[in-house]
Coordinates of C-alpha atoms in Angstrom, one line a residue:
Chain A
M1154 CA -249.1 29.3 -171.9
R1155 CA -252.8 28.6 -172.6
R1156 CA -253.4 25.0 -173.6
E1157 CA -256.0 25.9 -176.2
L1158 CA -253.5 28.2 -178.0
V1159 CA -251.0 25.3 -178.3
V1160 CA -253.7 22.9 -179.4
R1161 CA -254.8 25.4 -182.1
A1162 CA -251.2 25.8 -183.2
Q1163 CA -250.9 22.0 -183.4
S1164 CA -253.8 21.9 -185.8
G1165 CA -251.9 24.2 -188.1
D1166 CA -253.1 27.6 -186.9
R1167 CA -250.2 29.9 -187.8
E1168 CA -251.7 32.9 -185.9
A1169 CA -251.8 30.9 -182.8
F1170 CA -248.2 29.9 -183.1
D1171 CA -247.3 33.5 -183.9
A1172 CA -248.9 34.4 -180.6
I1173 CA -246.9 31.6 -178.8
A1174 CA -243.7 32.7 -180.4
A1175 CA -244.3 36.4 -179.5
A1176 CA -245.0 35.4 -175.9
L1177 CA -242.0 33.2 -175.5
Y1178 CA -239.5 35.1 -177.6
D1179 CA -238.1 37.4 -174.9
Q1180 CA -237.5 34.5 -172.5
L1181 CA -235.9 32.3 -175.1
Y1182 CA -233.7 35.1 -176.3
S1183 CA -232.5 36.0 -172.8
V1184 CA -231.7 32.3 -172.1
G1185 CA -229.9 31.8 -175.4
R1186 CA -228.1 35.1 -174.9
R1187 CA -226.8 33.9 -171.6
I1188 CA -225.7 30.5 -172.9
L1189 CA -224.0 31.9 -176.0
R1190 CA -222.9 35.3 -174.7
D1191 CA -223.7 36.7 -178.2
G1192 CA -226.8 38.5 -179.2
H1193 CA -226.7 37.6 -182.9
A1194 CA -226.0 34.0 -182.2
A1195 CA -228.9 34.0 -179.7
E1196 CA -231.2 35.4 -182.3
D1197 CA -230.2 32.7 -184.7
A1198 CA -230.7 30.0 -182.0
V1199 CA -234.1 31.2 -181.1
Q1200 CA -235.1 31.4 -184.7
E1201 CA -233.9 27.9 -185.3
A1202 CA -235.7 26.7 -182.1
L1203 CA -239.0 28.3 -183.2
I1204 CA -238.7 26.8 -186.7
R1205 CA -238.2 23.4 -185.3
A1206 CA -241.0 23.9 -182.8
W1207 CA -243.4 24.9 -185.6
R1208 CA -242.3 22.0 -187.8
D1209 CA -242.6 19.4 -185.1
L1210 CA -245.4 20.9 -182.9
R1211 CA -247.8 18.1 -183.7
S1212 CA -245.5 15.5 -182.2
L1213 CA -245.8 17.3 -178.8
R1214 CA -248.1 15.0 -176.8
E1215 CA -248.5 17.2 -173.8
P1216 CA -249.3 20.8 -174.8
E1217 CA -248.8 21.8 -171.1
R1218 CA -245.1 21.0 -171.5
L1219 CA -244.6 23.4 -174.4
E1220 CA -242.3 25.7 -172.5
A1221 CA -240.0 22.9 -171.3
W1222 CA -239.9 21.5 -174.9
M1223 CA -239.1 24.9 -176.2
H1224 CA -236.2 25.2 -173.8
R1225 CA -235.0 21.8 -175.0
L1226 CA -235.1 23.0 -178.6
L1227 CA -233.4 26.2 -177.7
V1228 CA -230.5 24.5 -175.9
R1229 CA -230.1 22.1 -178.9
A1230 CA -230.0 25.1 -181.2
C1231 CA -227.4 26.7 -178.9
Y1232 CA -225.3 23.5 -179.1
D1233 CA -225.5 23.7 -182.9
Q1234 CA -224.5 27.4 -182.8
V1235 CA -221.4 26.6 -180.8
R1236 CA -220.4 23.6 -183.0
R1237 CA -220.6 25.7 -186.1
R1238 CA -218.1 28.2 -184.7
R1239 CA -216.1 25.6 -182.7
P1240 CA -212.8 27.1 -181.7
F1241 CA -209.5 25.5 -182.6
E1242 CA -208.0 24.6 -179.2
V1243 CA -205.0 22.5 -179.6
T1244 CA -203.3 22.7 -176.2
I1245 CA -203.9 19.7 -173.9
R1246 CA -203.8 21.5 -170.6
P1247 CA -205.1 19.9 -167.4
I1248 CA -207.1 22.1 -165.2
D1249 CA -206.7 21.4 -161.5
V1250 CA -210.3 21.6 -160.5
G1251 CA -209.8 20.0 -157.1
R1252 CA -207.5 22.4 -155.4
S1253 CA -208.4 24.6 -152.5
D1254 CA -206.7 28.0 -152.5
P1255 CA -207.4 31.2 -150.5
A1256 CA -207.2 33.0 -153.8
D1257 CA -210.4 31.3 -154.8
D1258 CA -212.2 34.0 -152.9
I1259 CA -211.2 36.5 -155.5
A1260 CA -213.9 35.0 -157.7
V1261 CA -216.6 36.3 -155.3
V1262 CA -215.7 39.8 -156.3
A1263 CA -214.3 39.2 -159.7
H1264 CA -215.0 41.7 -162.4
R1265 CA -217.9 40.9 -164.7
D1266 CA -215.7 40.6 -167.7
E1267 CA -213.5 38.1 -165.9
L1268 CA -216.6 36.1 -165.1
E1269 CA -217.6 36.4 -168.8
R1270 CA -214.2 35.0 -169.8
A1271 CA -214.3 32.2 -167.3
F1272 CA -217.9 31.4 -168.4
L1273 CA -216.8 31.2 -172.0
K1274 CA -214.2 28.6 -171.0
L1275 CA -217.0 26.2 -170.1
S1276 CA -218.4 23.7 -172.6
V1277 CA -221.8 24.8 -173.9
E1278 CA -223.4 21.8 -172.1
Q1279 CA -222.1 23.2 -168.8
R1280 CA -223.2 26.7 -169.7
A1281 CA -226.7 25.4 -170.4
V1282 CA -227.0 23.7 -167.0
L1283 CA -225.8 26.9 -165.2
V1284 CA -228.2 29.1 -167.1
L1285 CA -231.2 26.9 -166.7
T1286 CA -230.4 26.4 -163.0
H1287 CA -229.4 29.9 -161.9
Y1288 CA -231.1 32.1 -164.4
V1289 CA -234.3 30.3 -165.3
G1290 CA -234.5 28.8 -161.8
M1291 CA -235.3 25.2 -162.8
P1292 CA -234.8 22.4 -160.3
A1293 CA -232.2 19.8 -161.2
A1294 CA -234.9 17.2 -162.2
E1295 CA -236.4 19.7 -164.7
V1296 CA -233.0 20.6 -166.1
G1297 CA -232.3 16.9 -166.6
H1298 CA -235.7 16.5 -168.4
V1299 CA -235.1 19.5 -170.6
L1300 CA -231.5 18.5 -171.5
G1301 CA -232.3 14.7 -171.7
I1302 CA -229.6 13.8 -169.1
P1303 CA -229.8 12.1 -165.7
V1304 CA -230.1 14.3 -162.5
G1305 CA -226.7 13.1 -161.4
T1306 CA -225.2 14.5 -164.6
V1307 CA -226.9 17.8 -164.0
H1308 CA -225.3 18.0 -160.5
S1309 CA -221.9 16.9 -161.8
R1310 CA -222.0 19.4 -164.7
L1311 CA -222.9 22.2 -162.3
H1312 CA -220.1 21.1 -159.9
Y1313 CA -217.4 21.0 -162.6
A1314 CA -218.6 24.2 -164.2
I1315 CA -218.3 26.1 -161.0
Q1316 CA -214.9 24.5 -160.3
T1317 CA -213.6 25.3 -163.7
M1318 CA -214.7 28.9 -163.5
R1319 CA -213.1 29.3 -160.1
T1320 CA -209.9 27.8 -161.4
T1321 CA -209.9 29.9 -164.5
L1322 CA -210.4 33.1 -162.4
A1323 CA -207.7 32.1 -159.9
S1324 CA -205.2 31.4 -162.6
A1325 CA -206.0 34.6 -164.5
A1326 CA -205.7 36.9 -161.5
P1327 CA -203.1 35.4 -159.2
D1328 CA -201.4 38.5 -157.9
D1329 CA -201.9 41.8 -156.2
R1330 CA -205.1 42.9 -157.9
A1331 CA -206.8 39.8 -156.7
L1332 CA -205.4 40.2 -153.2
R1333 CA -206.4 43.8 -153.3
E1334 CA -209.9 42.9 -154.2
L1335 CA -209.9 40.2 -151.7
G1336 CA -209.3 42.8 -149.0
Q1337 CA -212.2 45.0 -150.1
Chain B
M282 CA -213.7 25.6 -149.0
T283 CA -217.3 25.7 -150.2
N284 CA -218.5 26.6 -153.6
R285 CA -221.6 28.4 -152.3
P286 CA -220.4 32.1 -152.2
F287 CA -218.9 31.8 -155.7
E288 CA -221.9 29.9 -157.1
A289 CA -224.1 32.7 -155.7
S290 CA -222.0 35.4 -157.4
V291 CA -222.2 33.5 -160.7
A292 CA -226.0 33.3 -160.3
D293 CA -226.1 37.0 -159.6
W294 CA -224.0 37.7 -162.6
L295 CA -226.2 35.5 -164.8
Q296 CA -229.2 37.6 -163.8
E297 CA -227.6 40.6 -165.3
G298 CA -228.2 41.4 -169.0
P299 CA -231.2 41.9 -171.3
D300 CA -234.5 40.2 -170.4
T301 CA -236.0 41.1 -173.8
G302 CA -235.0 40.2 -177.3
P303 CA -234.9 42.7 -180.2
R304 CA -238.2 43.1 -182.1
H305 CA -236.5 42.7 -185.4
G306 CA -235.3 39.3 -184.2
L307 CA -238.8 38.2 -183.5
D308 CA -240.0 39.5 -186.9
R309 CA -237.2 37.7 -188.6
A310 CA -238.0 34.5 -186.8
L311 CA -241.6 34.7 -187.6
A312 CA -240.9 35.4 -191.3
A313 CA -238.5 32.4 -191.4
M314 CA -241.0 30.2 -189.6
H315 CA -243.7 31.1 -192.1
R316 CA -241.6 29.6 -194.9
V317 CA -241.6 26.2 -193.2
E318 CA -244.4 23.6 -193.4
Q319 CA -245.7 21.9 -190.3
R320 CA -245.1 18.2 -190.1
P321 CA -248.2 16.0 -189.5
A322 CA -247.9 14.2 -186.2
W323 CA -248.1 10.7 -187.7
V324 CA -245.5 11.2 -190.4
F325 CA -243.1 8.3 -190.8
P326 CA -239.6 9.5 -190.0
R327 CA -237.7 10.0 -193.3
R328 CA -234.6 8.4 -191.9
Y329 CA -236.4 5.0 -192.1
L330 CA -237.5 5.5 -195.6
P331 CA -235.6 4.2 -198.7
R332 CA -233.8 7.1 -200.3
P333 CA -236.0 7.3 -203.4
L334 CA -239.0 8.0 -201.0
A335 CA -237.2 10.4 -198.8
G336 CA -238.0 13.4 -200.9
V337 CA -241.6 12.5 -201.5
D338 CA -244.3 14.5 -199.7
L339 CA -246.1 11.7 -197.9
R340 CA -248.6 13.9 -196.1
I341 CA -252.3 13.3 -196.5
P342 CA -254.6 16.3 -196.8
A343 CA -256.4 17.0 -193.5
S344 CA -259.7 16.7 -195.4
V345 CA -259.2 12.9 -195.8
P346 CA -260.7 11.2 -192.7
A347 CA -258.4 9.1 -190.6
V348 CA -260.6 6.0 -191.0
V349 CA -260.1 6.1 -194.8
V350 CA -256.4 6.3 -194.3
L351 CA -256.5 3.4 -192.0
V352 CA -258.6 1.2 -194.3
L353 CA -256.4 2.0 -197.3
T354 CA -253.2 1.2 -195.4
L355 CA -254.6 -2.1 -194.3
L356 CA -255.6 -3.0 -197.9
L357 CA -252.1 -2.1 -199.0
L358 CA -250.6 -4.3 -196.4
V359 CA -252.8 -7.2 -197.4
A360 CA -251.9 -6.7 -201.0
L361 CA -248.2 -6.7 -200.1
A362 CA -248.5 -9.9 -198.1
I363 CA -250.3 -11.6 -201.0
A364 CA -247.6 -10.5 -203.4
L365 CA -244.8 -11.7 -201.1
V366 CA -246.3 -15.1 -200.4
G367 CA -247.0 -15.7 -204.1
T368 CA -243.4 -14.8 -205.1
P369 CA -240.9 -17.6 -205.6
A370 CA -238.3 -17.9 -202.8
R371 CA -235.4 -15.4 -203.1
I372 CA -232.2 -16.7 -204.6
R373 CA -229.5 -15.9 -202.1
L374 CA -226.4 -14.2 -203.4
P375 CA -223.2 -16.1 -202.9
F376 CA -222.5 -16.1 -199.1
M377 CA -219.1 -15.1 -197.6
P378 CA -217.9 -12.2 -199.7
A379 CA -214.2 -11.8 -199.8
A380 CA -214.0 -15.5 -198.9
D381 CA -210.7 -15.9 -200.7
R382 CA -209.0 -14.0 -197.9
P383 CA -208.1 -15.6 -194.6
I384 CA -208.9 -14.2 -191.2
A385 CA -206.7 -14.0 -188.1
F386 CA -208.4 -15.0 -184.9
Q387 CA -207.8 -16.1 -181.4
D388 CA -208.3 -19.7 -180.4
G389 CA -207.7 -20.3 -176.8
P390 CA -204.4 -18.7 -175.8
A391 CA -203.0 -18.5 -179.4
I392 CA -203.5 -16.6 -182.7
F393 CA -204.2 -18.4 -185.9
T394 CA -204.9 -17.5 -189.5
A395 CA -207.1 -19.7 -191.7
R396 CA -209.5 -19.8 -194.6
L397 CA -213.1 -19.3 -193.6
D398 CA -213.8 -23.0 -194.0
G399 CA -211.0 -23.8 -191.6
S400 CA -208.4 -24.9 -194.2
E401 CA -204.9 -23.6 -194.4
R402 CA -204.8 -23.1 -190.7
H403 CA -201.5 -21.6 -189.3
K404 CA -200.6 -20.9 -185.7
I405 CA -198.7 -17.6 -185.9
S406 CA -198.2 -16.6 -182.2
G407 CA -195.2 -19.0 -181.7
D408 CA -194.5 -19.9 -178.1
V409 CA -196.1 -16.9 -176.6
P410 CA -198.1 -18.1 -173.6
Y411 CA -201.1 -15.8 -174.1
A412 CA -202.0 -14.0 -177.4
I413 CA -205.0 -11.8 -178.1
S414 CA -206.4 -9.2 -180.5
P415 CA -205.0 -10.0 -183.9
M416 CA -204.9 -7.2 -186.5
F417 CA -204.0 -7.9 -190.1
S418 CA -201.8 -5.3 -191.7
P419 CA -203.6 -3.5 -194.6
D420 CA -201.2 -5.1 -197.2
G421 CA -202.1 -8.5 -195.8
R422 CA -198.5 -9.6 -195.1
H423 CA -198.4 -9.3 -191.3
V424 CA -200.6 -9.8 -188.2
A425 CA -200.0 -7.7 -185.1
F426 CA -201.3 -9.0 -181.8
L427 CA -201.0 -8.4 -178.1
A428 CA -199.2 -10.7 -175.7
P429 CA -200.4 -10.2 -172.1
S430 CA -198.2 -11.4 -169.3
I431 CA -201.2 -13.1 -167.6
A432 CA -204.3 -14.8 -169.0
G433 CA -207.3 -12.5 -169.1
A434 CA -205.4 -9.2 -169.4
T435 CA -206.5 -7.0 -172.3
G436 CA -203.1 -5.2 -172.8
G437 CA -199.6 -6.4 -173.3
R438 CA -196.5 -6.5 -175.5
L439 CA -197.1 -5.7 -179.2
L440 CA -195.8 -8.5 -181.4
V441 CA -195.9 -8.9 -185.2
A442 CA -196.0 -12.2 -187.1
A443 CA -196.0 -13.1 -190.8
Y444 CA -199.5 -13.9 -191.9
D445 CA -198.6 -17.6 -192.4
G446 CA -196.3 -17.9 -189.4
S447 CA -193.3 -18.4 -191.7
A448 CA -191.0 -15.8 -190.0
P449 CA -189.9 -15.2 -186.4
L450 CA -192.0 -12.9 -184.2
V451 CA -191.0 -9.3 -183.9
D452 CA -191.4 -7.2 -180.8
A453 CA -192.8 -4.1 -182.5
G454 CA -193.4 -2.2 -179.3
H455 CA -189.8 -2.5 -178.1
G456 CA -191.0 -3.7 -174.7
W457 CA -193.7 -1.0 -174.2
L458 CA -197.0 -2.5 -172.9
V459 CA -200.0 -1.5 -174.9
V460 CA -202.6 -0.2 -172.5
P461 CA -205.5 -2.5 -171.6
G462 CA -209.0 -1.6 -172.9
Q463 CA -212.2 -2.8 -174.4
V464 CA -210.7 -2.6 -177.8
P465 CA -207.0 -2.8 -178.6
S466 CA -205.1 0.6 -178.8
V467 CA -203.2 -0.4 -181.9
T468 CA -203.4 0.7 -185.5
W469 CA -201.5 -0.1 -188.7
S470 CA -200.4 2.6 -191.2
P471 CA -202.2 2.2 -194.5
D472 CA -199.1 0.9 -196.3
G473 CA -198.6 -1.8 -193.6
T474 CA -195.1 -0.7 -192.7
R475 CA -195.6 1.1 -189.4
L476 CA -197.7 0.8 -186.3
A477 CA -199.1 3.3 -183.8
F478 CA -200.1 2.2 -180.3
A479 CA -201.0 3.6 -176.9
A480 CA -198.6 2.6 -174.1
S481 CA -198.0 3.7 -170.5
D482 CA -195.0 3.7 -168.3
G483 CA -197.4 3.3 -165.3
S484 CA -198.6 6.9 -165.1
V485 CA -199.8 8.5 -168.4
S486 CA -200.8 6.7 -171.5
R487 CA -199.2 8.2 -174.7
I488 CA -199.4 7.4 -178.4
F489 CA -196.2 5.9 -179.9
V490 CA -195.3 5.4 -183.5
T491 CA -192.8 2.8 -184.9
A492 CA -190.4 3.8 -187.7
G493 CA -191.0 0.3 -189.1
I494 CA -191.8 -3.2 -188.0
G495 CA -189.2 -3.8 -185.2
K496 CA -187.6 -0.4 -185.7
D497 CA -187.4 2.6 -183.4
V498 CA -190.4 3.6 -181.4
V499 CA -191.1 7.3 -180.6
P500 CA -193.9 9.0 -178.6
I501 CA -195.9 11.5 -180.5
T502 CA -198.0 12.8 -177.6
D503 CA -196.7 14.3 -174.3
D504 CA -197.4 13.2 -170.7
T505 CA -199.9 16.0 -169.9
A506 CA -203.0 13.9 -170.7
N507 CA -203.9 10.3 -171.3
A508 CA -204.2 9.3 -175.0
D509 CA -205.4 6.0 -176.3
L510 CA -207.4 4.3 -179.1
P511 CA -205.4 5.5 -182.1
T512 CA -206.6 5.2 -185.7
W513 CA -204.4 5.9 -188.7
S514 CA -206.1 7.8 -191.6
P515 CA -206.4 6.0 -194.9
N516 CA -204.2 8.6 -196.6
G517 CA -201.5 8.1 -194.0
T518 CA -201.2 11.7 -193.0
E519 CA -203.0 11.7 -189.6
I520 CA -203.6 9.6 -186.5
A521 CA -206.8 10.3 -184.6
F522 CA -207.1 9.3 -181.0
R523 CA -209.0 9.8 -177.7
V524 CA -207.6 12.1 -175.0
T525 CA -208.7 12.3 -171.4
D526 CA -207.0 15.1 -169.3
L527 CA -205.5 14.2 -166.0
D528 CA -208.5 15.7 -164.2
G529 CA -210.6 12.9 -165.7
V530 CA -213.2 15.5 -166.8
H531 CA -211.9 17.2 -170.0
R532 CA -212.1 14.8 -172.9
H533 CA -211.2 15.3 -176.5
I534 CA -211.0 13.6 -179.9
M535 CA -207.7 14.8 -181.5
T536 CA -205.6 14.2 -184.6
V537 CA -201.9 14.5 -185.0
Q538 CA -199.5 13.9 -187.9
P539 CA -197.4 10.7 -187.6
D540 CA -194.3 12.8 -186.7
G541 CA -196.1 14.4 -183.7
S542 CA -196.8 17.7 -185.4
G543 CA -200.1 19.4 -186.2
L544 CA -202.0 18.4 -183.1
Q545 CA -205.7 19.4 -183.5
A546 CA -208.7 19.1 -181.3
I547 CA -211.7 17.8 -183.3
N548 CA -214.2 17.7 -180.5
D549 CA -214.1 18.5 -176.8
M550 CA -216.4 17.9 -173.8
V551 CA -216.1 18.5 -170.1
T552 CA -217.9 15.8 -168.2
A553 CA -217.2 13.3 -165.5
D554 CA -219.7 10.6 -166.6
A555 CA -219.3 10.4 -170.4
S556 CA -216.6 9.3 -172.8
F557 CA -215.6 9.3 -176.4
S558 CA -215.2 6.1 -178.3
K559 CA -212.4 5.2 -180.6
P560 CA -212.5 7.5 -183.6
R561 CA -212.8 5.9 -187.1
F562 CA -211.8 7.4 -190.4
S563 CA -213.7 7.2 -193.7
Q564 CA -211.9 7.2 -197.1
N565 CA -212.6 10.9 -197.5
N566 CA -211.1 11.8 -194.1
Q567 CA -214.3 12.2 -192.2
L568 CA -214.4 10.9 -188.6
A569 CA -217.0 8.9 -186.8
Y570 CA -217.2 8.2 -183.1
A571 CA -219.7 7.7 -180.3
V572 CA -220.2 9.9 -177.3
N573 CA -221.3 7.7 -174.4
Y574 CA -223.3 9.8 -171.9
G575 CA -224.1 8.4 -168.5
F576 CA -221.6 5.6 -169.1
G577 CA -223.4 4.2 -172.1
T578 CA -227.1 4.8 -171.1
Q579 CA -227.3 7.5 -173.8
T580 CA -225.1 7.5 -176.8
R581 CA -224.6 9.8 -179.7
A582 CA -223.1 8.3 -182.7
I583 CA -221.6 11.2 -184.5
I584 CA -220.3 11.7 -188.0
D585 CA -217.9 14.6 -187.8
A586 CA -216.8 16.4 -191.0
R587 CA -214.0 18.2 -189.4
F588 CA -215.4 21.6 -188.3
T589 CA -217.8 22.0 -191.2
H590 CA -220.7 20.0 -189.8
T591 CA -221.5 17.1 -187.5
A592 CA -224.5 14.8 -187.6
E593 CA -225.9 12.8 -184.8
M594 CA -227.1 9.5 -186.2
W595 CA -228.1 7.8 -183.0
T596 CA -229.1 9.2 -179.6
S597 CA -230.0 6.2 -177.5
G598 CA -228.0 3.5 -175.7
I599 CA -225.1 1.8 -177.4
G600 CA -224.5 -1.9 -177.2
G601 CA -221.3 -4.0 -177.3
F602 CA -218.1 -2.3 -176.3
P603 CA -218.8 1.5 -176.0
D604 CA -215.2 2.2 -176.8
A605 CA -215.3 0.3 -180.2
G606 CA -216.8 3.3 -182.0
V607 CA -218.6 3.5 -185.4
P608 CA -216.6 2.0 -188.3
F609 CA -217.1 3.2 -191.8
S610 CA -217.6 0.8 -194.6
P611 CA -214.7 0.4 -197.1
D612 CA -216.4 2.7 -199.6
G613 CA -217.1 5.3 -196.8
K614 CA -220.8 5.3 -197.6
H615 CA -222.1 3.5 -194.5
L616 CA -221.4 3.1 -190.8
A617 CA -222.2 0.3 -188.5
F618 CA -222.7 0.2 -184.7
I619 CA -224.3 -2.0 -182.1
T620 CA -227.1 -0.6 -180.0
A621 CA -228.5 -1.7 -176.6
A622 CA -232.1 -2.1 -177.7
D623 CA -232.1 -2.2 -181.5
G624 CA -229.3 -4.6 -182.2
L625 CA -226.9 -4.0 -185.1
I626 CA -227.6 -0.8 -187.2
V627 CA -226.2 0.2 -190.5
G628 CA -226.6 3.9 -191.4
D629 CA -225.8 5.9 -194.5
D630 CA -223.1 8.5 -194.2
D631 CA -225.4 11.5 -194.7
N632 CA -223.8 13.8 -197.2
N633 CA -226.9 15.9 -197.4
I634 CA -226.7 17.6 -194.0
P635 CA -228.0 21.2 -194.5
A636 CA -225.3 23.8 -194.2
A637 CA -225.0 25.9 -191.1
G638 CA -227.8 28.4 -190.6
L639 CA -230.4 26.4 -192.6
P640 CA -233.2 24.5 -190.9
G641 CA -232.1 20.9 -190.1
A642 CA -228.4 21.7 -190.0
G643 CA -226.6 19.2 -187.8
E644 CA -229.5 16.7 -188.1
Y645 CA -228.8 13.2 -189.4
D646 CA -231.3 12.5 -192.2
G647 CA -229.8 9.4 -193.6
Q648 CA -231.4 6.0 -193.6
L649 CA -230.8 3.6 -190.7
R650 CA -231.2 -0.1 -191.3
R651 CA -231.8 -2.4 -188.3
L652 CA -230.3 -5.8 -188.8
G653 CA -231.3 -7.2 -185.4
N654 CA -229.4 -8.8 -182.6
V655 CA -227.0 -10.7 -184.8
I656 CA -223.7 -9.3 -183.5
D657 CA -222.4 -8.3 -180.0
C658 CA -219.3 -6.8 -178.4
W659 CA -217.6 -5.5 -181.6
V660 CA -218.3 -5.1 -185.3
E661 CA -216.1 -4.6 -188.4
W662 CA -216.7 -4.5 -192.1
V663 CA -215.6 -7.4 -194.4
P664 CA -213.1 -6.0 -196.9
D665 CA -215.5 -5.8 -199.8
G666 CA -218.1 -4.1 -197.7
K667 CA -220.9 -6.7 -198.5
A668 CA -221.0 -8.1 -194.9
L669 CA -220.2 -7.3 -191.3
Y670 CA -218.4 -9.5 -188.9
G671 CA -218.1 -9.3 -185.1
G672 CA -218.7 -11.1 -181.8
S673 CA -221.5 -13.7 -181.8
P674 CA -224.7 -12.8 -179.9
D675 CA -224.2 -15.7 -177.5
G676 CA -221.8 -13.7 -175.4
C677 CA -219.2 -13.2 -178.1
A678 CA -217.8 -16.8 -177.8
G679 CA -217.3 -16.9 -181.5
V680 CA -217.2 -14.7 -184.6
V681 CA -220.2 -14.3 -186.7
V682 CA -220.5 -12.9 -190.3
V683 CA -223.7 -11.1 -191.4
P684 CA -224.3 -10.6 -195.1
L685 CA -226.0 -7.2 -195.8
D686 CA -228.2 -8.6 -198.5
D687 CA -229.7 -11.2 -196.1
P688 CA -228.9 -10.7 -192.4
T689 CA -231.0 -13.8 -191.5
A690 CA -228.2 -15.8 -193.2
A691 CA -225.7 -14.8 -190.5
R692 CA -223.3 -17.6 -189.7
T693 CA -220.7 -18.3 -187.0
L694 CA -217.3 -18.9 -188.5
P695 CA -216.0 -22.4 -187.9
T696 CA -212.5 -21.0 -187.5
A697 CA -212.7 -18.4 -184.8
T698 CA -213.6 -19.3 -181.3
S699 CA -213.1 -16.3 -179.1
G700 CA -212.0 -12.6 -178.9
F701 CA -211.4 -10.3 -181.8
A702 CA -210.8 -11.4 -185.3
S703 CA -209.3 -9.6 -188.3
W704 CA -210.1 -10.1 -192.0
Q705 CA -207.3 -9.8 -194.4
L706 CA -207.8 -6.7 -196.6
L707 CA -205.4 -7.5 -199.5
L708 CA -203.8 -10.7 -200.7
P709 CA -200.0 -10.5 -200.2

């Protein structure tokens, strides 16, 4: 993003910010879509992030960091989206994240919709770390900066997110289909 | 077995999907954005302003040079200083609100009740060798406390005494040991006739409820997760508590009815290095709690209106005991919490959080008032809500009371010498 465009937007130039928004919209939408797994919710999250960005743009001290800041706003907007439609889950069910089972390998070839279901079992914080790491390609330090969490927490969220998805997949497909796919 | 192949397949799966957003989405976002004004960079955060000023547009037109703004501000400050110096000294309101009610406190290994000036002092813990964490019943007739088997322990048997020590002690926990913790895992029912507490048989911590003082004790949570820090709602219909699944990663704030039915998850998170605090109820059934990320280095003090909205009123480090939580004032309009860097803070319960979908939804926009480093470890509200009391800032060796109208008049109580204290809510 060109620095002068951001500086112009910071001085109140709406056209400059429109150009920024248009340039960033696709990337923000695709990140939000992957975190929320819902196109409409992603649109709302991006809209909210853009509104907040425009409202508070003058407080951004480093115009060069606009994209990282926009990702932070987007992730916060995604958190809000999830909180607004927070599911009622009343069962206290421990998940055995530490077990090692040959059936874990089924996850390598699991169907996409199963991955989708396992992904939706994660907290939105874990989803954000996974998407920023594996879709956007940010290093852990950058993810920590964007999310406002220590690098160690980034690593632990990644670890537990992956473990939880493996466990969910293994418990959802324990039988012949899994074994059949394992043999493919 | 390594995670790598699976992690790679998840990464591949995440790459699938649209890389562009719908054009109508961008158009809608731009249209919404155009309805919003940009904040000037130097604007004073509204949360620090008195409420009457919160709605005032304080921006200065860009045409006014910054030097003029600076000079005018300095002149205003000088005028304020002159006005304050020339004003007669403030007449302090009567100190010690609710002073007619005694407090229960720990003095050495025993529990006492006394008036705030030290008069009418009664030892109420009998011959128990070690007694800690007194809690007045809401009706003011009884005091529950913990009796550890060894000095220095923070859990123990749950005993109940008459407020003046005039009746024999009752083993309200029927031998169950209340789990140790930063704050006691015990709560009174609002009518003062029952108790809920967290106890463990050595493996899993569960919530128990008594049928009465000294009567039957029944568990209301199962042994599939650790539950502790219960709080009884003011209307008596619910008990909120903290849950940590056995994997130590899945954490929840939950509520349940006193008979064990109606279990609900209020908030959930999956993390290895963060924790919820004790949940606190307001009079209108809202919950407040802290989320301590990175083991307290970052804290979100949250007001949770039960699935309709939440507001994060603090997002920096917490001070004192992270498990203590964020207590509501008796009228439910304010919350208090101790922070790592800014001392004691009192915030409004923000009832003006924009509804979901509107700009600013979920943001706390109430007023935060910093009272300084006047309390440490734990904080509670004095019954009439005009003061706060808690651990003294010298390492919590005593109990200090901080009047809200003049925090500089904070005083250490002559009666309490260590540990938690509990102010009597109602005269028996």
